[in-house]
CSV table of N, CA, C and O in Angstrom, one decimal:
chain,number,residue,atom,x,y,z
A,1248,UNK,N,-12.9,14.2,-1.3
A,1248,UNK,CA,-11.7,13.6,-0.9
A,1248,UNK,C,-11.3,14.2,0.5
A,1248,UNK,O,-11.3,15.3,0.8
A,1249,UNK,N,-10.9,13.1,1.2
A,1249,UNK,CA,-10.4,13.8,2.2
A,1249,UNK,C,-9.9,14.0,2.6
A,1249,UNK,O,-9.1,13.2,2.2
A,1250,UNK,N,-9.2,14.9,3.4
A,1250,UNK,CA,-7.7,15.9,4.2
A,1250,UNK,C,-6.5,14.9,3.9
A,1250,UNK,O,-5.6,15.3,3.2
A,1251,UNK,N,-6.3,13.7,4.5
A,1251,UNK,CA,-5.5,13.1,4.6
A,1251,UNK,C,-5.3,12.3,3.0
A,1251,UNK,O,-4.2,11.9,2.7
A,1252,UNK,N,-6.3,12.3,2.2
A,1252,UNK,CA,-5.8,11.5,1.0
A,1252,UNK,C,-5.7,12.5,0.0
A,1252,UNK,O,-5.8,12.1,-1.1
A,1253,UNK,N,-5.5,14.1,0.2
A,1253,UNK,CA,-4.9,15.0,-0.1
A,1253,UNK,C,-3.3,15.1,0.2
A,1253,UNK,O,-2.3,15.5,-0.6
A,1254,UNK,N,-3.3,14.9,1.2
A,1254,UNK,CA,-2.2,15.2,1.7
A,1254,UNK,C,-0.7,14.0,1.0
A,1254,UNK,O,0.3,14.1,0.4
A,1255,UNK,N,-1.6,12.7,1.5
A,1255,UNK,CA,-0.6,11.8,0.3
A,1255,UNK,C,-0.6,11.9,-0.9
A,1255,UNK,O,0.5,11.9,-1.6
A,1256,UNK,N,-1.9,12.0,-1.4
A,1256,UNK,CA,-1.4,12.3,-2.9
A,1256,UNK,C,-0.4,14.0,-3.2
A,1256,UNK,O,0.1,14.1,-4.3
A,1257,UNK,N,-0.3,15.0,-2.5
A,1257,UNK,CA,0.5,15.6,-2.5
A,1257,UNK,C,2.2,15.1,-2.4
A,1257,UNK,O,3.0,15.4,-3.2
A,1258,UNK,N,2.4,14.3,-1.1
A,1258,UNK,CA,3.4,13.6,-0.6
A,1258,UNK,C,3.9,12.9,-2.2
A,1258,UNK,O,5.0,13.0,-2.7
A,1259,UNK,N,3.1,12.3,-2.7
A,1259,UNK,CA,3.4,11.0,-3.7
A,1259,UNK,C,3.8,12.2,-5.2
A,1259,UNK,O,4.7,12.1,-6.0
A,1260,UNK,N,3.2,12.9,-5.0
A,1260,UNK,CA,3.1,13.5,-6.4
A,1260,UNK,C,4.4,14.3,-6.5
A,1260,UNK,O,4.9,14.6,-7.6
A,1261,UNK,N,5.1,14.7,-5.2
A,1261,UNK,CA,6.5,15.7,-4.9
A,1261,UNK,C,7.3,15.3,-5.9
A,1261,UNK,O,7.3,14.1,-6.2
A,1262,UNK,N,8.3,16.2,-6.7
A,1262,UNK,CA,8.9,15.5,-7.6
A,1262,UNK,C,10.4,15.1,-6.3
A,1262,UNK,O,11.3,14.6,-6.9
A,1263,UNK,N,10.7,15.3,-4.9
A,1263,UNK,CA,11.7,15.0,-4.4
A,1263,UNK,C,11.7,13.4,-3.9
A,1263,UNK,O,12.5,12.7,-3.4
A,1264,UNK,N,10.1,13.1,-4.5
A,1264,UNK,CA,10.1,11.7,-3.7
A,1264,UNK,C,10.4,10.8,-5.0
A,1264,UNK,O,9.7,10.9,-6.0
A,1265,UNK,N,11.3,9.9,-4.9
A,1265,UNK,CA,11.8,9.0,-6.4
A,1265,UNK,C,10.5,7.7,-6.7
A,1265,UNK,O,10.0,7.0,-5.8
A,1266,UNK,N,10.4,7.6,-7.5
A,1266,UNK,CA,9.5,6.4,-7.4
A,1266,UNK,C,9.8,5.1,-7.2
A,1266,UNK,O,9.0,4.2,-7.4
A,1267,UNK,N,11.2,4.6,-6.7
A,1267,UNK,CA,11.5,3.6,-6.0
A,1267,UNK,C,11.6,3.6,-4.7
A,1267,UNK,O,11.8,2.5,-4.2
A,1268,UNK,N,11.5,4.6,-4.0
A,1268,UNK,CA,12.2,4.6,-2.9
A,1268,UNK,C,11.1,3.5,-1.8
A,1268,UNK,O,10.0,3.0,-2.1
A,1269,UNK,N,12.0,3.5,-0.6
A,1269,UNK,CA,11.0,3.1,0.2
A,1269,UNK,C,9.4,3.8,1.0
A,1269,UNK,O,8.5,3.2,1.4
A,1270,UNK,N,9.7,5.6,1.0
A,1270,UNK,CA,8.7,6.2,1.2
A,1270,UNK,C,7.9,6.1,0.3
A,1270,UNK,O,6.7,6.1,0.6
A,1271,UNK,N,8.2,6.1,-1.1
A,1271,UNK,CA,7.4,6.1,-1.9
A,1271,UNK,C,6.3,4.9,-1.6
A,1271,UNK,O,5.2,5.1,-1.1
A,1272,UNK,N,6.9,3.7,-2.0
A,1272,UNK,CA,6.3,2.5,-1.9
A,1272,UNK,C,5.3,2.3,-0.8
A,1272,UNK,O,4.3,1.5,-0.9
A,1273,UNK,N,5.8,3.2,0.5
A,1273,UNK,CA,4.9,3.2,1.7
A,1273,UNK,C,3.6,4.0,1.6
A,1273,UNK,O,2.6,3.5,2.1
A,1274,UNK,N,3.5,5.2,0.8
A,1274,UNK,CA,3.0,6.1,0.6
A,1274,UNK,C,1.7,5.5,-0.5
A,1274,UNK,O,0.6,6.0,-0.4
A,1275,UNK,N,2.0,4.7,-1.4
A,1275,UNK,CA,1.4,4.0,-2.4
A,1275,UNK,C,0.6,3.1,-1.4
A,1275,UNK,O,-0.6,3.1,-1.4
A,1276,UNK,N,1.3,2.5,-0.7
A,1276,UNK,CA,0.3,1.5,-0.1
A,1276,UNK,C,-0.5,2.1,0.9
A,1276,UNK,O,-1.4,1.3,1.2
A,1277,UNK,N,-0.5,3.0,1.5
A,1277,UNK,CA,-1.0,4.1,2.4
A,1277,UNK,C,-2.2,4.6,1.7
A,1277,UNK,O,-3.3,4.8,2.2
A,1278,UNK,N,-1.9,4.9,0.1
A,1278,UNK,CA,-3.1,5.3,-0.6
A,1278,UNK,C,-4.4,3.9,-0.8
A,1278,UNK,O,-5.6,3.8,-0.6
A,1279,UNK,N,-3.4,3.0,-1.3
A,1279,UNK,CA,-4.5,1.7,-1.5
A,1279,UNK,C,-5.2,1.1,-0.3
A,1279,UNK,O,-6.3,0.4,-0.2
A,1280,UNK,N,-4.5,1.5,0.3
A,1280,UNK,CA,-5.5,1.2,2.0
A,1280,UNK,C,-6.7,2.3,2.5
A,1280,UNK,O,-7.7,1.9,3.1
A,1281,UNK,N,-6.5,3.2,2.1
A,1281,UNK,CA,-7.3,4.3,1.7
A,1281,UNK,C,-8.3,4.4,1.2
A,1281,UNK,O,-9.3,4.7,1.8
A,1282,UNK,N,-8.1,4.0,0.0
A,1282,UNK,CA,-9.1,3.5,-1.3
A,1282,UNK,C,-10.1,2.4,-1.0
A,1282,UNK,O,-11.3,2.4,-1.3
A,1283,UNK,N,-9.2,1.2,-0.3
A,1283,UNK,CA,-10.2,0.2,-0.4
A,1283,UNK,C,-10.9,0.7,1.1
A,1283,UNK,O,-11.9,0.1,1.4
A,1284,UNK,N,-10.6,1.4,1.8
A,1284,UNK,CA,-11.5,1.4,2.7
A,1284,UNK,C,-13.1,2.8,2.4
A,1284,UNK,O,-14.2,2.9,2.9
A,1285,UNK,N,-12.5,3.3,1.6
A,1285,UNK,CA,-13.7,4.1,1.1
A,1285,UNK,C,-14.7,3.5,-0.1
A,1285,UNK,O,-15.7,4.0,-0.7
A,1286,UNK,N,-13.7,1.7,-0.3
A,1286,UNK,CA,-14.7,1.4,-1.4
A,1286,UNK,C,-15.7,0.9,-0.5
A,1286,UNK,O,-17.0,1.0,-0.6
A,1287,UNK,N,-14.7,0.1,0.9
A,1287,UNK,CA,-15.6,-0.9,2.0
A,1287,UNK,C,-16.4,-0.5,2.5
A,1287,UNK,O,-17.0,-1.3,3.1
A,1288,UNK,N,-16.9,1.0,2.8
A,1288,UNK,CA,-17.6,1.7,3.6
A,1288,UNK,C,-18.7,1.9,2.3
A,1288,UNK,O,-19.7,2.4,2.8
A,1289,UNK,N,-18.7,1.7,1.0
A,1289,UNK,CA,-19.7,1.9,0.2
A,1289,UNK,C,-20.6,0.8,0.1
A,1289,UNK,O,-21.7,0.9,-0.3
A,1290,UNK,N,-20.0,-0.7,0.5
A,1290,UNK,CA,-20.4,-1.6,0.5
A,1290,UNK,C,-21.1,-2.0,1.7
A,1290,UNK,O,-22.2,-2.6,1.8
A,1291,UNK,N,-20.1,-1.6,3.0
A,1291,UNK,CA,-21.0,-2.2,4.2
A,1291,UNK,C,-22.0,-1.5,4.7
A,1291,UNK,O,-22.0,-0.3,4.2
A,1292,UNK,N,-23.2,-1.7,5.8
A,1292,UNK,CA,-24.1,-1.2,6.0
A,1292,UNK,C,-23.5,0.0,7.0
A,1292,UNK,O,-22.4,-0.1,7.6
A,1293,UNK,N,-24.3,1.1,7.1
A,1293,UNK,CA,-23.6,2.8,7.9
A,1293,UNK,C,-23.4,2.0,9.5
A,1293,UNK,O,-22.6,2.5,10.2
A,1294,UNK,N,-24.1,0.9,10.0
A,1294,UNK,CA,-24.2,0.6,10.9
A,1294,UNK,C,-22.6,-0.1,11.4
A,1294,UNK,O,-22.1,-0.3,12.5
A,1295,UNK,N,-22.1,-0.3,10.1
A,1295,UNK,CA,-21.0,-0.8,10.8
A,1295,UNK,C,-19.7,0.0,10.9
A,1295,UNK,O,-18.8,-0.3,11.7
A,1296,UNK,N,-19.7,1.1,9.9
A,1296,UNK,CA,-19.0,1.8,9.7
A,1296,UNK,C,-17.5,2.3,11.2
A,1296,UNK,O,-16.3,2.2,11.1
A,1297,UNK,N,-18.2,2.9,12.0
A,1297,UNK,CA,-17.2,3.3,13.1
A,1297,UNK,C,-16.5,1.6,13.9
A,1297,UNK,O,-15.7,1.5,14.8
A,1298,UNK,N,-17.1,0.6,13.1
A,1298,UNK,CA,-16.9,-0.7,14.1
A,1298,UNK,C,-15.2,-1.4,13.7
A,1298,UNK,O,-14.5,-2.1,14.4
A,1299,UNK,N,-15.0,-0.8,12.3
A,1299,UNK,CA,-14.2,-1.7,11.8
A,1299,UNK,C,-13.5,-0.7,10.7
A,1299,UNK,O,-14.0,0.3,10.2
A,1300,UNK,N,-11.9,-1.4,10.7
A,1300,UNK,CA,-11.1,-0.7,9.5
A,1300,UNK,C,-10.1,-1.5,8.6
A,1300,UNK,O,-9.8,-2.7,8.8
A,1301,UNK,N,-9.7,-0.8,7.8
A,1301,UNK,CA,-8.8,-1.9,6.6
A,1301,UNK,C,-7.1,-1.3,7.7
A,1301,UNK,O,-6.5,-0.2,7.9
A,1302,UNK,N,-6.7,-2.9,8.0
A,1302,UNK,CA,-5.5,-2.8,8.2
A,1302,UNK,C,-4.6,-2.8,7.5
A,1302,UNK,O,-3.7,-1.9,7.5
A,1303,UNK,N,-4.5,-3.8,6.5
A,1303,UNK,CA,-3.6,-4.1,5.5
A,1303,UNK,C,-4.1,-4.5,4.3
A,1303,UNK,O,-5.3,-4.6,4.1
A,1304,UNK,N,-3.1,-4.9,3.3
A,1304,UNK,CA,-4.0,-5.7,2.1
A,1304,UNK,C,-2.4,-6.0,1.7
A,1304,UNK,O,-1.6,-5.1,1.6
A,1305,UNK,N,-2.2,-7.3,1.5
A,1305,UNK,CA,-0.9,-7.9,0.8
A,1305,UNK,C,-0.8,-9.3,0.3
A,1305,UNK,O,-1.0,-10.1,1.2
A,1306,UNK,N,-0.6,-9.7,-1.2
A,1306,UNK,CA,-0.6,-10.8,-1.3
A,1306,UNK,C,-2.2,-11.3,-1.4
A,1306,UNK,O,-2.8,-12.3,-1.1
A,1307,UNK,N,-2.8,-10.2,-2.0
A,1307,UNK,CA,-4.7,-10.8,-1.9
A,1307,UNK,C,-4.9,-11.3,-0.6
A,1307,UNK,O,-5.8,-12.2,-0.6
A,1308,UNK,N,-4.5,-11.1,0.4
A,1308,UNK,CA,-5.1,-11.2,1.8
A,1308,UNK,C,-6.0,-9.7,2.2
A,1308,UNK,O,-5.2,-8.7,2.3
A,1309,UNK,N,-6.7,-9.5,2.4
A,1309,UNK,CA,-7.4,-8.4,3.1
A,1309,UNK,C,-7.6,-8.5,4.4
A,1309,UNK,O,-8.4,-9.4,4.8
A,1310,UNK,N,-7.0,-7.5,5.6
A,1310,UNK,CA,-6.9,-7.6,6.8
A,1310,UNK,C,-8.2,-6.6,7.4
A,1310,UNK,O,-8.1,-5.4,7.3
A,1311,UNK,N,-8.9,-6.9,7.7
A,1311,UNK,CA,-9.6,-6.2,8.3
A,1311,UNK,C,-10.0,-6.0,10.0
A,1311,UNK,O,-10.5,-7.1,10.4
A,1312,UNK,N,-9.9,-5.0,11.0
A,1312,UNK,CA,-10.1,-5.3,12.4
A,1312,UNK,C,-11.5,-4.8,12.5
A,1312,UNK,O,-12.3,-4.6,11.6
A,1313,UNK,N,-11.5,-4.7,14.0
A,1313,UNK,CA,-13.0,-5.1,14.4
A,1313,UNK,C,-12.3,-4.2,16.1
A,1313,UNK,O,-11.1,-4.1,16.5
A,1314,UNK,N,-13.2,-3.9,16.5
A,1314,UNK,CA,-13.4,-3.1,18.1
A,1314,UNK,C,-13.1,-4.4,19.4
A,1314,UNK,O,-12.3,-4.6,20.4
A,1315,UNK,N,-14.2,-5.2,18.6
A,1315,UNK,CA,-14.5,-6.5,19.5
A,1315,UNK,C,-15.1,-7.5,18.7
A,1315,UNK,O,-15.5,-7.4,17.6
A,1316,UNK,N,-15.0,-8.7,19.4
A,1316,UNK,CA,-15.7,-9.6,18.9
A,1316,UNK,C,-17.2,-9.8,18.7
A,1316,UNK,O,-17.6,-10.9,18.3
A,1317,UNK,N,-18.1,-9.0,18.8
A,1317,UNK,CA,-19.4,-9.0,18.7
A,1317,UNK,C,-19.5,-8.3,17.4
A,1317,UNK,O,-20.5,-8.5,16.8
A,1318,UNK,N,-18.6,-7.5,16.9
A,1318,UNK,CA,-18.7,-6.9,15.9
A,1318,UNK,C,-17.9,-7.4,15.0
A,1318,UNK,O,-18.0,-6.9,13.9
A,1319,UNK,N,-17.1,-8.5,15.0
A,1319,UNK,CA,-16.1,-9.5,14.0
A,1319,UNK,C,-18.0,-10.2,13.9
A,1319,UNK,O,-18.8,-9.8,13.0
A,1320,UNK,N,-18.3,-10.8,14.6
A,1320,UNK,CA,-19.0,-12.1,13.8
A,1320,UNK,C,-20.6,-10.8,13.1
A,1320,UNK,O,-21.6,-11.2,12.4
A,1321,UNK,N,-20.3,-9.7,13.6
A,1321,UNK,CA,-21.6,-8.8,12.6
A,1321,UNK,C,-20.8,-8.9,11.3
A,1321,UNK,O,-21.2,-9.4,10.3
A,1322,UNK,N,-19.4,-8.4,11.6
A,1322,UNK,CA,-19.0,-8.1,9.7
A,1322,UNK,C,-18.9,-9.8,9.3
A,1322,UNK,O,-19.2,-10.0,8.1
A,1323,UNK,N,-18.6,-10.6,9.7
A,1323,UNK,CA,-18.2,-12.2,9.2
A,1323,UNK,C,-19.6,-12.7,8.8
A,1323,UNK,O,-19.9,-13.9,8.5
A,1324,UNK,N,-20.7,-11.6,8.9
A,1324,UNK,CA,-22.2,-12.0,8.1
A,1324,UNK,C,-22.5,-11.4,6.8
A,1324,UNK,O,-23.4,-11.7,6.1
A,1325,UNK,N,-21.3,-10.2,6.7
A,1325,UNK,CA,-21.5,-9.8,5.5
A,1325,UNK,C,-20.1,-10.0,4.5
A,1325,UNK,O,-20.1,-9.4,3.4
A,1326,UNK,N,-19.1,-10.6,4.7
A,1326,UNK,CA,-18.1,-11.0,4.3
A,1326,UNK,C,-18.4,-11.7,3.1
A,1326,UNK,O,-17.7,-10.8,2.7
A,1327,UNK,N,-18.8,-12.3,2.2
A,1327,UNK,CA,-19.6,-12.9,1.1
A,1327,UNK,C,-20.2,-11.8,0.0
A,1327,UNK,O,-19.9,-11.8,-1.1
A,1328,UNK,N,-21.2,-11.0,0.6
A,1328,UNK,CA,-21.6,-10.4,-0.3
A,1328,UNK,C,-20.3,-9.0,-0.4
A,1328,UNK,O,-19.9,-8.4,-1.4
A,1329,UNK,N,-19.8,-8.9,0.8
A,1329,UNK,CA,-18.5,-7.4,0.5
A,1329,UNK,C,-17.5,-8.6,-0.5
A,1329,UNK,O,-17.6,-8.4,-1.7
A,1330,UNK,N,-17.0,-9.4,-0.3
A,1330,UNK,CA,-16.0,-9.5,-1.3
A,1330,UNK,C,-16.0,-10.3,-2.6
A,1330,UNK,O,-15.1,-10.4,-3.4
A,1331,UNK,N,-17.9,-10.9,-2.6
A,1331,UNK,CA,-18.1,-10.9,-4.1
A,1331,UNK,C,-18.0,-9.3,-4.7
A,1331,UNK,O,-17.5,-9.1,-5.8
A,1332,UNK,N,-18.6,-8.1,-4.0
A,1332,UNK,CA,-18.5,-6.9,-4.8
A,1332,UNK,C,-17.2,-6.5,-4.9
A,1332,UNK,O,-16.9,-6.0,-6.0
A,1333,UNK,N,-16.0,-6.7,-3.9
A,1333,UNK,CA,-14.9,-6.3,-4.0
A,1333,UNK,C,-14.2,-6.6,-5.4
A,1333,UNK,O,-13.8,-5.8,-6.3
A,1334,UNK,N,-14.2,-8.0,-5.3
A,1334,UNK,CA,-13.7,-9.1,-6.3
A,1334,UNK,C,-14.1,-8.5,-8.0
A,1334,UNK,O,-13.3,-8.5,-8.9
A,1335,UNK,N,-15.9,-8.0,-8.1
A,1335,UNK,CA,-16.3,-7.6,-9.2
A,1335,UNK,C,-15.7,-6.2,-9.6
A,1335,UNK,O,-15.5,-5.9,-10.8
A,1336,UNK,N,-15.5,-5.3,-8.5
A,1336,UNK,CA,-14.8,-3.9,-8.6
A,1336,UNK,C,-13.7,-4.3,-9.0
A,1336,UNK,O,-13.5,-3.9,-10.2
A,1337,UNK,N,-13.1,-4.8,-8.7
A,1337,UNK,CA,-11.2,-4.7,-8.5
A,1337,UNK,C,-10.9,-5.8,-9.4
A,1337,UNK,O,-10.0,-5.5,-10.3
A,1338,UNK,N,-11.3,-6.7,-9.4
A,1338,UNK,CA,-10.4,-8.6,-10.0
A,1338,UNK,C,-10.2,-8.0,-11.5
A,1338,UNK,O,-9.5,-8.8,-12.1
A,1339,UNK,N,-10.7,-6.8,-12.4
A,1339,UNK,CA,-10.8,-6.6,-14.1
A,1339,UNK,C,-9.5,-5.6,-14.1
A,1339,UNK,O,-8.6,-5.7,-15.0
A,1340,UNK,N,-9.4,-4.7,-12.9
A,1340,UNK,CA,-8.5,-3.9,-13.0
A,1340,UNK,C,-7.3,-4.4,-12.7
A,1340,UNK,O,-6.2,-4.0,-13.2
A,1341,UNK,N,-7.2,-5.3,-12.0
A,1341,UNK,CA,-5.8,-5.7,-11.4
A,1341,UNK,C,-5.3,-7.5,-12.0
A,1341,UNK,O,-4.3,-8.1,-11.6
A,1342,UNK,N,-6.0,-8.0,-12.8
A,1342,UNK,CA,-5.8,-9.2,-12.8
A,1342,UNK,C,-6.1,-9.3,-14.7
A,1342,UNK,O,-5.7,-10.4,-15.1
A,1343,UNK,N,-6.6,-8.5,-15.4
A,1343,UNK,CA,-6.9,-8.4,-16.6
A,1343,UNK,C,-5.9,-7.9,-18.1
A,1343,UNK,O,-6.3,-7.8,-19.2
């Protein structure tokens, strides 16, 4: 695990932070951006790795950026097989 997804889940786990609040809620989504980006890095090739990152995720939209456009249309070649696996990871947990 790494430094920083230590550090939130420390942040999240504080008993001063309420679980409604708005840091909280930011903090939760800060982790799930997190997550899905260490799932996406298991899925895409190492080659793409430094090219691209999970911006957002809301509403089943998944935002993802790119450096440049030479490297949008490399990941828009693997987009298909990443979010048939995403969809098989995730769609039982969150939709079941």
């Amino acid at each position: 695990m790494d430094n920083n997804l230590k550090l939130l889940n420390i942040l999240i786990n504080h008993n001063s932070i309420k679980k409604e609040t708005i840091l909280y809620n930011i903090q939760k989504h800060a982790l799930i951006l997190i997550k899905l980006n260490q799932e996406i890095k298991k899925i895409l090739p190492i080659k793409l790795h430094p090219w691209y990152r999970v911006m957002n995720f809301r509403q089943n939209i998944l935002i993802l950026e790119t450096v440049n456009a030479s490297w949008m249309m490399r990941l828009y070649y693997e987009k298909p097989i990443l979010f048939l696996k995403l969809k098989k990871k995730f769609y039982h947990h969150y939709y079941q």
